Amino acid sequence: MGEQTVTPREGRDQVVRPSVTAGADVAPPPRPRRLDRLRTPRRPRLWFEILLIAVSYWTYSLVRNAVPEQRTAALNNADWLWRMEHHLGMAFEESVNHAVNSVTWLIVGMNYYYATLHFVVTLGVLVWLFRSHPGRYAATRLVLFATTAVALLGYYLYPLAPPRLMTGGDFVDTVMVHQTWGSMASGDLKHMSNQYAAMPSMHIGWSVWCGLTIFALASLPWVRILGLLYPVATLVVIVATANHFWLDAVGGLLCLAFGFAVARLWYGVQPYALPRTVPGKT
């Protein structure tokens, strides 16, 4: 008979141990870090969005109106900007203001456009994003919020009087002349708003945000065209009503570019490239 090889107890322990503990060496999949979870698009919650937008706009209005009304500096800056536009050969605001003001029905319509669509269209686009593009909603909303936040810095650092308040200009304050309601720029409501926060123009920042969002995500061609025409019409309105220089619009575009950069850094892609829908509870 051949010899039987008996594995000592110590040897058996050494043989068995790796097989028993092998499963323990396989680490469970790592849980997503909190920062990664925040960066992942999720289905927006209606109650939270309503609260966030309301609180954010209230805060924006409070901070904007809390910026000291530096009247002397604002008027000096307006004079300098007006001279700069003359130097560039592009000081056309006064001509547009007078030409449109001569057509009563047109300028009255523009006054109401300036006072209302700035809010109505922006909220409408947010609602449309919430309902039809929930995966892109948070990132696109971040663009708007970052744009608006950086604009506050501009109001503080560069107080600017609108053309209608310039001392040396011949601009027509169309709201005062035609006694239209709804504008925070003239009449009794002007005491509730900072009159020297013209740079940058958030009418342009918000309207271009709306236009680009509609153009990028709408499916109907005519709706996409309307999206592009909206900021163009807004530029005409802010100039015709003497509420802004065209250079204020450039400032609004720079703020919007900052907003897109923030969203791109946070999500890793531009908002419109994110998935249209995402799983999750409403």
JSON list of N, CA and C in Angstrom, two decimals, residues 76-151:
[
{"chain": "A", "resi": 76, "resn": "ASN", "atom": "N", "xyz": [-22.17, 110.15, -14.84]},
{"chain": "A", "resi": 76, "resn": "ASN", "atom": "CA", "xyz": [-20.85, 110.29, -15.47]},
{"chain": "A", "resi": 76, "resn": "ASN", "atom": "C", "xyz": [-20.55, 109.09, -16.38]},
{"chain": "A", "resi": 77, "resn": "ASN", "atom": "N", "xyz": [-20.88, 107.91, -15.91]},
{"chain": "A", "resi": 77, "resn": "ASN", "atom": "CA", "xyz": [-20.67, 106.72, -16.73]},
{"chain": "A", "resi": 77, "resn": "ASN", "atom": "C", "xyz": [-21.53, 106.74, -17.98]},
{"chain": "A", "resi": 78, "resn": "ALA", "atom": "N", "xyz": [-22.76, 107.22, -17.85]},
{"chain": "A", "resi": 78, "resn": "ALA", "atom": "CA", "xyz": [-23.63, 107.31, -19.02]},
{"chain": "A", "resi": 78, "resn": "ALA", "atom": "C", "xyz": [-23.06, 108.29, -20.04]},
{"chain": "A", "resi": 79, "resn": "ASP", "atom": "N", "xyz": [-22.56, 109.43, -19.57]},
{"chain": "A", "resi": 79, "resn": "ASP", "atom": "CA", "xyz": [-21.95, 110.40, -20.49]},
{"chain": "A", "resi": 79, "resn": "ASP", "atom": "C", "xyz": [-20.74, 109.80, -21.20]},
{"chain": "A", "resi": 80, "resn": "TRP", "atom": "N", "xyz": [-19.92, 109.06, -20.43]},
{"chain": "A", "resi": 80, "resn": "TRP", "atom": "CA", "xyz": [-18.74, 108.44, -21.03]},
{"chain": "A", "resi": 80, "resn": "TRP", "atom": "C", "xyz": [-19.14, 107.40, -22.05]},
{"chain": "A", "resi": 81, "resn": "LEU", "atom": "N", "xyz": [-20.15, 106.59, -21.74]},
{"chain": "A", "resi": 81, "resn": "LEU", "atom": "CA", "xyz": [-20.60, 105.54, -22.66]},
{"chain": "A", "resi": 81, "resn": "LEU", "atom": "C", "xyz": [-21.18, 106.15, -23.94]},
{"chain": "A", "resi": 82, "resn": "TRP", "atom": "N", "xyz": [-21.92, 107.22, -23.78]},
{"chain": "A", "resi": 82, "resn": "TRP", "atom": "CA", "xyz": [-22.52, 107.91, -24.93]},
{"chain": "A", "resi": 82, "resn": "TRP", "atom": "C", "xyz": [-21.43, 108.48, -25.84]},
{"chain": "A", "resi": 83, "resn": "ARG", "atom": "N", "xyz": [-20.40, 109.06, -25.25]},
{"chain": "A", "resi": 83, "resn": "ARG", "atom": "CA", "xyz": [-19.28, 109.56, -26.06]},
{"chain": "A", "resi": 83, "resn": "ARG", "atom": "C", "xyz": [-18.55, 108.41, -26.75]},
{"chain": "A", "resi": 84, "resn": "MET", "atom": "N", "xyz": [-18.40, 107.30, -26.05]},
{"chain": "A", "resi": 84, "resn": "MET", "atom": "CA", "xyz": [-17.74, 106.14, -26.65]},
{"chain": "A", "resi": 84, "resn": "MET", "atom": "C", "xyz": [-18.51, 105.63, -27.86]},
{"chain": "A", "resi": 85, "resn": "GLU", "atom": "N", "xyz": [-19.83, 105.58, -27.76]},
{"chain": "A", "resi": 85, "resn": "GLU", "atom": "CA", "xyz": [-20.63, 105.14, -28.90]},
{"chain": "A", "resi": 85, "resn": "GLU", "atom": "C", "xyz": [-20.52, 106.11, -30.07]},
{"chain": "A", "resi": 86, "resn": "HIS", "atom": "N", "xyz": [-20.46, 107.40, -29.76]},
{"chain": "A", "resi": 86, "resn": "HIS", "atom": "CA", "xyz": [-20.23, 108.38, -30.83]},
{"chain": "A", "resi": 86, "resn": "HIS", "atom": "C", "xyz": [-18.87, 108.16, -31.48]},
{"chain": "A", "resi": 87, "resn": "HIS", "atom": "N", "xyz": [-17.87, 107.89, -30.68]},
{"chain": "A", "resi": 87, "resn": "HIS", "atom": "CA", "xyz": [-16.53, 107.63, -31.21]},
{"chain": "A", "resi": 87, "resn": "HIS", "atom": "C", "xyz": [-16.53, 106.40, -32.11]},
{"chain": "A", "resi": 88, "resn": "LEU", "atom": "N", "xyz": [-17.33, 105.41, -31.75]},
{"chain": "A", "resi": 88, "resn": "LEU", "atom": "CA", "xyz": [-17.43, 104.19, -32.57]},
{"chain": "A", "resi": 88, "resn": "LEU", "atom": "C", "xyz": [-18.33, 104.38, -33.79]},
{"chain": "A", "resi": 89, "resn": "GLY", "atom": "N", "xyz": [-19.04, 105.51, -33.83]},
{"chain": "A", "resi": 89, "resn": "GLY", "atom": "CA", "xyz": [-19.97, 105.75, -34.93]},
{"chain": "A", "resi": 89, "resn": "GLY", "atom": "C", "xyz": [-21.23, 104.91, -34.83]},
{"chain": "A", "resi": 90, "resn": "MET", "atom": "N", "xyz": [-21.60, 104.52, -33.61]},
{"chain": "A", "resi": 90, "resn": "MET", "atom": "CA", "xyz": [-22.76, 103.65, -33.42]},
{"chain": "A", "resi": 90, "resn": "MET", "atom": "C", "xyz": [-23.69, 104.19, -32.34]},
{"chain": "A", "resi": 91, "resn": "ALA", "atom": "N", "xyz": [-23.81, 105.50, -32.25]},
{"chain": "A", "resi": 91, "resn": "ALA", "atom": "CA", "xyz": [-24.70, 106.12, -31.26]},
{"chain": "A", "resi": 91, "resn": "ALA", "atom": "C", "xyz": [-26.06, 106.36, -31.91]},
{"chain": "A", "resi": 92, "resn": "PHE", "atom": "N", "xyz": [-26.82, 105.28, -32.06]},
{"chain": "A", "resi": 92, "resn": "PHE", "atom": "CA", "xyz": [-28.09, 105.36, -32.79]},
{"chain": "A", "resi": 92, "resn": "PHE", "atom": "C", "xyz": [-29.31, 105.35, -31.88]},
{"chain": "A", "resi": 93, "resn": "GLU", "atom": "N", "xyz": [-29.10, 105.23, -30.57]},
{"chain": "A", "resi": 93, "resn": "GLU", "atom": "CA", "xyz": [-30.23, 105.07, -29.65]},
{"chain": "A", "resi": 93, "resn": "GLU", "atom": "C", "xyz": [-31.21, 106.25, -29.70]},
{"chain": "A", "resi": 94, "resn": "GLU", "atom": "N", "xyz": [-30.68, 107.47, -29.76]},
{"chain": "A", "resi": 94, "resn": "GLU", "atom": "CA", "xyz": [-31.56, 108.64, -29.73]},
{"chain": "A", "resi": 94, "resn": "GLU", "atom": "C", "xyz": [-32.44, 108.70, -30.96]},
{"chain": "A", "resi": 95, "resn": "SER", "atom": "N", "xyz": [-31.89, 108.37, -32.12]},
{"chain": "A", "resi": 95, "resn": "SER", "atom": "CA", "xyz": [-32.67, 108.39, -33.36]},
{"chain": "A", "resi": 95, "resn": "SER", "atom": "C", "xyz": [-33.78, 107.34, -33.31]},
{"chain": "A", "resi": 96, "resn": "VAL", "atom": "N", "xyz": [-33.46, 106.15, -32.82]},
{"chain": "A", "resi": 96, "resn": "VAL", "atom": "CA", "xyz": [-34.47, 105.11, -32.71]},
{"chain": "A", "resi": 96, "resn": "VAL", "atom": "C", "xyz": [-35.55, 105.51, -31.71]},
{"chain": "A", "resi": 97, "resn": "ASN", "atom": "N", "xyz": [-35.15, 106.07, -30.61]},
{"chain": "A", "resi": 97, "resn": "ASN", "atom": "CA", "xyz": [-36.08, 106.51, -29.57]},
{"chain": "A", "resi": 97, "resn": "ASN", "atom": "C", "xyz": [-37.08, 107.52, -30.13]},
{"chain": "A", "resi": 98, "resn": "HIS", "atom": "N", "xyz": [-36.60, 108.52, -30.85]},
{"chain": "A", "resi": 98, "resn": "HIS", "atom": "CA", "xyz": [-37.48, 109.56, -31.38]},
{"chain": "A", "resi": 98, "resn": "HIS", "atom": "C", "xyz": [-38.36, 109.02, -32.50]},
{"chain": "A", "resi": 99, "resn": "ALA", "atom": "N", "xyz": [-37.80, 108.16, -33.36]},
{"chain": "A", "resi": 99, "resn": "ALA", "atom": "CA", "xyz": [-38.57, 107.63, -34.47]},
{"chain": "A", "resi": 99, "resn": "ALA", "atom": "C", "xyz": [-39.72, 106.77, -33.99]},
{"chain": "A", "resi": 100, "resn": "VAL", "atom": "N", "xyz": [-39.46, 105.87, -33.04]},
{"chain": "A", "resi": 100, "resn": "VAL", "atom": "CA", "xyz": [-40.52, 104.99, -32.56]},
{"chain": "A", "resi": 100, "resn": "VAL", "atom": "C", "xyz": [-41.51, 105.76, -31.71]},
{"chain": "A", "resi": 101, "resn": "ASN", "atom": "N", "xyz": [-41.05, 106.73, -30.96]},
{"chain": "A", "resi": 101, "resn": "ASN", "atom": "CA", "xyz": [-41.94, 107.52, -30.10]},
{"chain": "A", "resi": 101, "resn": "ASN", "atom": "C", "xyz": [-42.96, 108.31, -30.93]},
{"chain": "A", "resi": 102, "resn": "SER", "atom": "N", "xyz": [-42.66, 108.57, -32.18]},
{"chain": "A", "resi": 102, "resn": "SER", "atom": "CA", "xyz": [-43.60, 109.31, -33.03]},
{"chain": "A", "resi": 102, "resn": "SER", "atom": "C", "xyz": [-44.78, 108.47, -33.47]},
{"chain": "A", "resi": 103, "resn": "VAL", "atom": "N", "xyz": [-44.72, 107.17, -33.29]},
{"chain": "A", "resi": 103, "resn": "VAL", "atom": "CA", "xyz": [-45.83, 106.26, -33.63]},
{"chain": "A", "resi": 103, "resn": "VAL", "atom": "C", "xyz": [-46.43, 105.77, -32.31]},
{"chain": "A", "resi": 104, "resn": "THR", "atom": "N", "xyz": [-47.50, 106.40, -31.90]},
{"chain": "A", "resi": 104, "resn": "THR", "atom": "CA", "xyz": [-48.02, 106.19, -30.55]},
{"chain": "A", "resi": 104, "resn": "THR", "atom": "C", "xyz": [-48.33, 104.73, -30.26]},
{"chain": "A", "resi": 105, "resn": "TRP", "atom": "N", "xyz": [-49.09, 104.08, -31.14]},
{"chain": "A", "resi": 105, "resn": "TRP", "atom": "CA", "xyz": [-49.48, 102.69, -30.87]},
{"chain": "A", "resi": 105, "resn": "TRP", "atom": "C", "xyz": [-48.27, 101.77, -30.76]},
{"chain": "A", "resi": 106, "resn": "LEU", "atom": "N", "xyz": [-47.21, 102.09, -31.53]},
{"chain": "A", "resi": 106, "resn": "LEU", "atom": "CA", "xyz": [-46.02, 101.24, -31.51]},
{"chain": "A", "resi": 106, "resn": "LEU", "atom": "C", "xyz": [-45.25, 101.40, -30.22]},
{"chain": "A", "resi": 107, "resn": "ILE", "atom": "N", "xyz": [-45.03, 102.66, -29.79]},
{"chain": "A", "resi": 107, "resn": "ILE", "atom": "CA", "xyz": [-44.23, 102.87, -28.58]},
{"chain": "A", "resi": 107, "resn": "ILE", "atom": "C", "xyz": [-45.00, 102.43, -27.34]},
{"chain": "A", "resi": 108, "resn": "VAL", "atom": "N", "xyz": [-46.32, 102.59, -27.34]},
{"chain": "A", "resi": 108, "resn": "VAL", "atom": "CA", "xyz": [-47.11, 102.12, -26.20]},
{"chain": "A", "resi": 108, "resn": "VAL", "atom": "C", "xyz": [-47.00, 100.60, -26.10]},
{"chain": "A", "resi": 109, "resn": "GLY", "atom": "N", "xyz": [-47.10, 99.93, -27.25]},
{"chain": "A", "resi": 109, "resn": "GLY", "atom": "CA", "xyz": [-46.93, 98.48, -27.25]},
{"chain": "A", "resi": 109, "resn": "GLY", "atom": "C", "xyz": [-45.56, 98.06, -26.74]},
{"chain": "A", "resi": 110, "resn": "MET", "atom": "N", "xyz": [-44.53, 98.82, -27.12]},
{"chain": "A", "resi": 110, "resn": "MET", "atom": "CA", "xyz": [-43.18, 98.50, -26.65]},
{"chain": "A", "resi": 110, "resn": "MET", "atom": "C", "xyz": [-43.03, 98.74, -25.16]},
{"chain": "A", "resi": 111, "resn": "ASN", "atom": "N", "xyz": [-43.70, 99.76, -24.65]},
{"chain": "A", "resi": 111, "resn": "ASN", "atom": "CA", "xyz": [-43.66, 99.98, -23.21]},
{"chain": "A", "resi": 111, "resn": "ASN", "atom": "C", "xyz": [-44.21, 98.78, -22.44]},
{"chain": "A", "resi": 112, "resn": "TYR", "atom": "N", "xyz": [-45.33, 98.25, -22.92]},
{"chain": "A", "resi": 112, "resn": "TYR", "atom": "CA", "xyz": [-45.92, 97.09, -22.26]},
{"chain": "A", "resi": 112, "resn": "TYR", "atom": "C", "xyz": [-45.07, 95.84, -22.49]},
{"chain": "A", "resi": 113, "resn": "TYR", "atom": "N", "xyz": [-44.48, 95.74, -23.66]},
{"chain": "A", "resi": 113, "resn": "TYR", "atom": "CA", "xyz": [-43.55, 94.63, -23.94]},
{"chain": "A", "resi": 113, "resn": "TYR", "atom": "C", "xyz": [-42.41, 94.65, -22.93]},
{"chain": "A", "resi": 114, "resn": "TYR", "atom": "N", "xyz": [-41.81, 95.83, -22.73]},
{"chain": "A", "resi": 114, "resn": "TYR", "atom": "CA", "xyz": [-40.68, 95.97, -21.80]},
{"chain": "A", "resi": 114, "resn": "TYR", "atom": "C", "xyz": [-41.08, 95.60, -20.38]},
{"chain": "A", "resi": 115, "resn": "ALA", "atom": "N", "xyz": [-42.30, 95.96, -20.00]},
{"chain": "A", "resi": 115, "resn": "ALA", "atom": "CA", "xyz": [-42.72, 95.77, -18.61]},
{"chain": "A", "resi": 115, "resn": "ALA", "atom": "C", "xyz": [-43.18, 94.35, -18.30]},
{"chain": "A", "resi": 116, "resn": "THR", "atom": "N", "xyz": [-43.59, 93.59, -19.33]},
{"chain": "A", "resi": 116, "resn": "THR", "atom": "CA", "xyz": [-44.24, 92.32, -19.04]},
{"chain": "A", "resi": 116, "resn": "THR", "atom": "C", "xyz": [-43.51, 91.09, -19.60]},
{"chain": "A", "resi": 117, "resn": "LEU", "atom": "N", "xyz": [-43.14, 91.12, -20.88]},
{"chain": "A", "resi": 117, "resn": "LEU", "atom": "CA", "xyz": [-42.63, 89.90, -21.52]},
{"chain": "A", "resi": 117, "resn": "LEU", "atom": "C", "xyz": [-41.32, 89.43, -20.91]},
{"chain": "A", "resi": 118, "resn": "HIS", "atom": "N", "xyz": [-40.56, 90.35, -20.35]},
{"chain": "A", "resi": 118, "resn": "HIS", "atom": "CA", "xyz": [-39.32, 89.99, -19.68]},
{"chain": "A", "resi": 118, "resn": "HIS", "atom": "C", "xyz": [-39.55, 88.88, -18.66]},
{"chain": "A", "resi": 119, "resn": "PHE", "atom": "N", "xyz": [-40.68, 88.95, -17.96]},
{"chain": "A", "resi": 119, "resn": "PHE", "atom": "CA", "xyz": [-41.00, 87.96, -16.94]},
{"chain": "A", "resi": 119, "resn": "PHE", "atom": "C", "xyz": [-41.85, 86.82, -17.52]},
{"chain": "A", "resi": 120, "resn": "VAL", "atom": "N", "xyz": [-42.84, 87.17, -18.33]},
{"chain": "A", "resi": 120, "resn": "VAL", "atom": "CA", "xyz": [-43.79, 86.18, -18.83]},
{"chain": "A", "resi": 120, "resn": "VAL", "atom": "C", "xyz": [-43.10, 85.13, -19.69]},
{"chain": "A", "resi": 121, "resn": "VAL", "atom": "N", "xyz": [-42.28, 85.57, -20.64]},
{"chain": "A", "resi": 121, "resn": "VAL", "atom": "CA", "xyz": [-41.63, 84.62, -21.54]},
{"chain": "A", "resi": 121, "resn": "VAL", "atom": "C", "xyz": [-40.62, 83.77, -20.79]},
{"chain": "A", "resi": 122, "resn": "THR", "atom": "N", "xyz": [-39.85, 84.39, -19.90]},
{"chain": "A", "resi": 122, "resn": "THR", "atom": "CA", "xyz": [-38.85, 83.63, -19.14]},
{"chain": "A", "resi": 122, "resn": "THR", "atom": "C", "xyz": [-39.51, 82.55, -18.29]},
{"chain": "A", "resi": 123, "resn": "LEU", "atom": "N", "xyz": [-40.58, 82.89, -17.58]},
{"chain": "A", "resi": 123, "resn": "LEU", "atom": "CA", "xyz": [-41.29, 81.90, -16.79]},
{"chain": "A", "resi": 123, "resn": "LEU", "atom": "C", "xyz": [-41.92, 80.83, -17.69]},
{"chain": "A", "resi": 124, "resn": "GLY", "atom": "N", "xyz": [-42.42, 81.25, -18.84]},
{"chain": "A", "resi": 124, "resn": "GLY", "atom": "CA", "xyz": [-42.99, 80.29, -19.77]},
{"chain": "A", "resi": 124, "resn": "GLY", "atom": "C", "xyz": [-41.98, 79.26, -20.25]},
{"chain": "A", "resi": 125, "resn": "VAL", "atom": "N", "xyz": [-40.77, 79.72, -20.54]},
{"chain": "A", "resi": 125, "resn": "VAL", "atom": "CA", "xyz": [-39.72, 78.80, -20.98]},
{"chain": "A", "resi": 125, "resn": "VAL", "atom": "C", "xyz": [-39.33, 77.85, -19.84]},
{"chain": "A", "resi": 126, "resn": "LEU", "atom": "N", "xyz": [-39.26, 78.36, -18.63]},
{"chain": "A", "resi": 126, "resn": "LEU", "atom": "CA", "xyz": [-38.96, 77.50, -17.49]},
{"chain": "A", "resi": 126, "resn": "LEU", "atom": "C", "xyz": [-40.02, 76.42, -17.31]},
{"chain": "A", "resi": 127, "resn": "VAL", "atom": "N", "xyz": [-41.29, 76.79, -17.44]},
{"chain": "A", "resi": 127, "resn": "VAL", "atom": "CA", "xyz": [-42.37, 75.81, -17.32]},
{"chain": "A", "resi": 127, "resn": "VAL", "atom": "C", "xyz": [-42.28, 74.77, -18.43]},
{"chain": "A", "resi": 128, "resn": "TRP", "atom": "N", "xyz": [-42.00, 75.22, -19.64]},
{"chain": "A", "resi": 128, "resn": "TRP", "atom": "CA", "xyz": [-41.87, 74.29, -20.78]},
{"chain": "A", "resi": 128, "resn": "TRP", "atom": "C", "xyz": [-40.70, 73.32, -20.56]},
{"chain": "A", "resi": 129, "resn": "LEU", "atom": "N", "xyz": [-39.58, 73.83, -20.07]},
{"chain": "A", "resi": 129, "resn": "LEU", "atom": "CA", "xyz": [-38.45, 72.95, -19.77]},
{"chain": "A", "resi": 129, "resn": "LEU", "atom": "C", "xyz": [-38.82, 71.94, -18.70]},
{"chain": "A", "resi": 130, "resn": "PHE", "atom": "N", "xyz": [-39.49, 72.39, -17.66]},
{"chain": "A", "resi": 130, "resn": "PHE", "atom": "CA", "xyz": [-39.88, 71.51, -16.56]},
{"chain": "A", "resi": 130, "resn": "PHE", "atom": "C", "xyz": [-40.76, 70.37, -17.06]},
{"chain": "A", "resi": 131, "resn": "ARG", "atom": "N", "xyz": [-41.68, 70.67, -17.95]},
{"chain": "A", "resi": 131, "resn": "ARG", "atom": "CA", "xyz": [-42.63, 69.66, -18.42]},
{"chain": "A", "resi": 131, "resn": "ARG", "atom": "C", "xyz": [-42.06, 68.78, -19.53]},
{"chain": "A", "resi": 132, "resn": "SER", "atom": "N", "xyz": [-41.33, 69.38, -20.47]},
{"chain": "A", "resi": 132, "resn": "SER", "atom": "CA", "xyz": [-40.93, 68.65, -21.68]},
{"chain": "A", "resi": 132, "resn": "SER", "atom": "C", "xyz": [-39.48, 68.21, -21.70]},
{"chain": "A", "resi": 133, "resn": "HIS", "atom": "N", "xyz": [-38.63, 68.85, -20.90]},
{"chain": "A", "resi": 133, "resn": "HIS", "atom": "CA", "xyz": [-37.20, 68.52, -20.90]},
{"chain": "A", "resi": 133, "resn": "HIS", "atom": "C", "xyz": [-36.68, 68.45, -19.46]},
{"chain": "A", "resi": 134, "resn": "PRO", "atom": "N", "xyz": [-37.25, 67.56, -18.65]},
{"chain": "A", "resi": 134, "resn": "PRO", "atom": "CA", "xyz": [-36.85, 67.52, -17.24]},
{"chain": "A", "resi": 134, "resn": "PRO", "atom": "C", "xyz": [-35.37, 67.20, -17.03]},
{"chain": "A", "resi": 135, "resn": "GLY", "atom": "N", "xyz": [-34.78, 66.44, -17.93]},
{"chain": "A", "resi": 135, "resn": "GLY", "atom": "CA", "xyz": [-33.35, 66.11, -17.79]},
{"chain": "A", "resi": 135, "resn": "GLY", "atom": "C", "xyz": [-32.44, 67.29, -18.01]},
{"chain": "A", "resi": 136, "resn": "ARG", "atom": "N", "xyz": [-32.92, 68.28, -18.75]},
{"chain": "A", "resi": 136, "resn": "ARG", "atom": "CA", "xyz": [-32.12, 69.47, -19.06]},
{"chain": "A", "resi": 136, "resn": "ARG", "atom": "C", "xyz": [-32.52, 70.68, -18.24]},
{"chain": "A", "resi": 137, "resn": "TYR", "atom": "N", "xyz": [-33.58, 70.51, -17.46]},
{"chain": "A", "resi": 137, "resn": "TYR", "atom": "CA", "xyz": [-34.15, 71.66, -16.75]},
{"chain": "A", "resi": 137, "resn": "TYR", "atom": "C", "xyz": [-33.16, 72.28, -15.77]},
{"chain": "A", "resi": 138, "resn": "ALA", "atom": "N", "xyz": [-32.61, 71.48, -14.87]},
{"chain": "A", "resi": 138, "resn": "ALA", "atom": "CA", "xyz": [-31.76, 72.02, -13.80]},
{"chain": "A", "resi": 138, "resn": "ALA", "atom": "C", "xyz": [-30.53, 72.71, -14.37]},
{"chain": "A", "resi": 139, "resn": "ALA", "atom": "N", "xyz": [-29.90, 72.13, -15.37]},
{"chain": "A", "resi": 139, "resn": "ALA", "atom": "CA", "xyz": [-28.70, 72.72, -15.94]},
{"chain": "A", "resi": 139, "resn": "ALA", "atom": "C", "xyz": [-29.01, 74.03, -16.66]},
{"chain": "A", "resi": 140, "resn": "THR", "atom": "N", "xyz": [-30.13, 74.05, -17.39]},
{"chain": "A", "resi": 140, "resn": "THR", "atom": "CA", "xyz": [-30.50, 75.26, -18.12]},
{"chain": "A", "resi": 140, "resn": "THR", "atom": "C", "xyz": [-30.95, 76.34, -17.15]},
{"chain": "A", "resi": 141, "resn": "ARG", "atom": "N", "xyz": [-31.62, 75.93, -16.08]},
{"chain": "A", "resi": 141, "resn": "ARG", "atom": "CA", "xyz": [-31.98, 76.90, -15.04]},
{"chain": "A", "resi": 141, "resn": "ARG", "atom": "C", "xyz": [-30.74, 77.46, -14.35]},
{"chain": "A", "resi": 142, "resn": "LEU", "atom": "N", "xyz": [-29.72, 76.64, -14.19]},
{"chain": "A", "resi": 142, "resn": "LEU", "atom": "CA", "xyz": [-28.47, 77.11, -13.59]},
{"chain": "A", "resi": 142, "resn": "LEU", "atom": "C", "xyz": [-27.84, 78.21, -14.45]},
{"chain": "A", "resi": 143, "resn": "VAL", "atom": "N", "xyz": [-27.92, 78.08, -15.76]},
{"chain": "A", "resi": 143, "resn": "VAL", "atom": "CA", "xyz": [-27.41, 79.13, -16.65]},
{"chain": "A", "resi": 143, "resn": "VAL", "atom": "C", "xyz": [-28.09, 80.46, -16.33]},
{"chain": "A", "resi": 144, "resn": "LEU", "atom": "N", "xyz": [-29.41, 80.42, -16.23]},
{"chain": "A", "resi": 144, "resn": "LEU", "atom": "CA", "xyz": [-30.18, 81.64, -15.96]},
{"chain": "A", "resi": 144, "resn": "LEU", "atom": "C", "xyz": [-29.82, 82.22, -14.60]},
{"chain": "A", "resi": 145, "resn": "PHE", "atom": "N", "xyz": [-29.71, 81.38, -13.59]},
{"chain": "A", "resi": 145, "resn": "PHE", "atom": "CA", "xyz": [-29.41, 81.87, -12.24]},
{"chain": "A", "resi": 145, "resn": "PHE", "atom": "C", "xyz": [-28.00, 82.45, -12.16]},
{"chain": "A", "resi": 146, "resn": "ALA", "atom": "N", "xyz": [-27.02, 81.77, -12.78]},
{"chain": "A", "resi": 146, "resn": "ALA", "atom": "CA", "xyz": [-25.65, 82.28, -12.74]},
{"chain": "A", "resi": 146, "resn": "ALA", "atom": "C", "xyz": [-25.54, 83.59, -13.51]},
{"chain": "A", "resi": 147, "resn": "THR", "atom": "N", "xyz": [-26.25, 83.70, -14.62]},
{"chain": "A", "resi": 147, "resn": "THR", "atom": "CA", "xyz": [-26.28, 84.94, -15.39]},
{"chain": "A", "resi": 147, "resn": "THR", "atom": "C", "xyz": [-26.80, 86.10, -14.55]},
{"chain": "A", "resi": 148, "resn": "THR", "atom": "N", "xyz": [-27.89, 85.85, -13.86]},
{"chain": "A", "resi": 148, "resn": "THR", "atom": "CA", "xyz": [-28.51, 86.90, -13.05]},
{"chain": "A", "resi": 148, "resn": "THR", "atom": "C", "xyz": [-27.64, 87.26, -11.85]},
{"chain": "A", "resi": 149, "resn": "ALA", "atom": "N", "xyz": [-26.99, 86.27, -11.26]},
{"chain": "A", "resi": 149, "resn": "ALA", "atom": "CA", "xyz": [-26.16, 86.54, -10.09]},
{"chain": "A", "resi": 149, "resn": "ALA", "atom": "C", "xyz": [-24.96, 87.42, -10.45]},
{"chain": "A", "resi": 150, "resn": "VAL", "atom": "N", "xyz": [-24.31, 87.13, -11.56]},
{"chain": "A", "resi": 150, "resn": "VAL", "atom": "CA", "xyz": [-23.13, 87.93, -11.91]},
{"chain": "A", "resi": 150, "resn": "VAL", "atom": "C", "xyz": [-23.54, 89.33, -12.35]},
{"chain": "A", "resi": 151, "resn": "ALA", "atom": "N", "xyz": [-24.78, 89.49, -12.82]},
{"chain": "A", "resi": 151, "resn": "ALA", "atom": "CA", "xyz": [-25.26, 90.83, -13.18]},
{"chain": "A", "resi": 151, "resn": "ALA", "atom": "C", "xyz": [-25.29, 91.75, -11.97]}
]
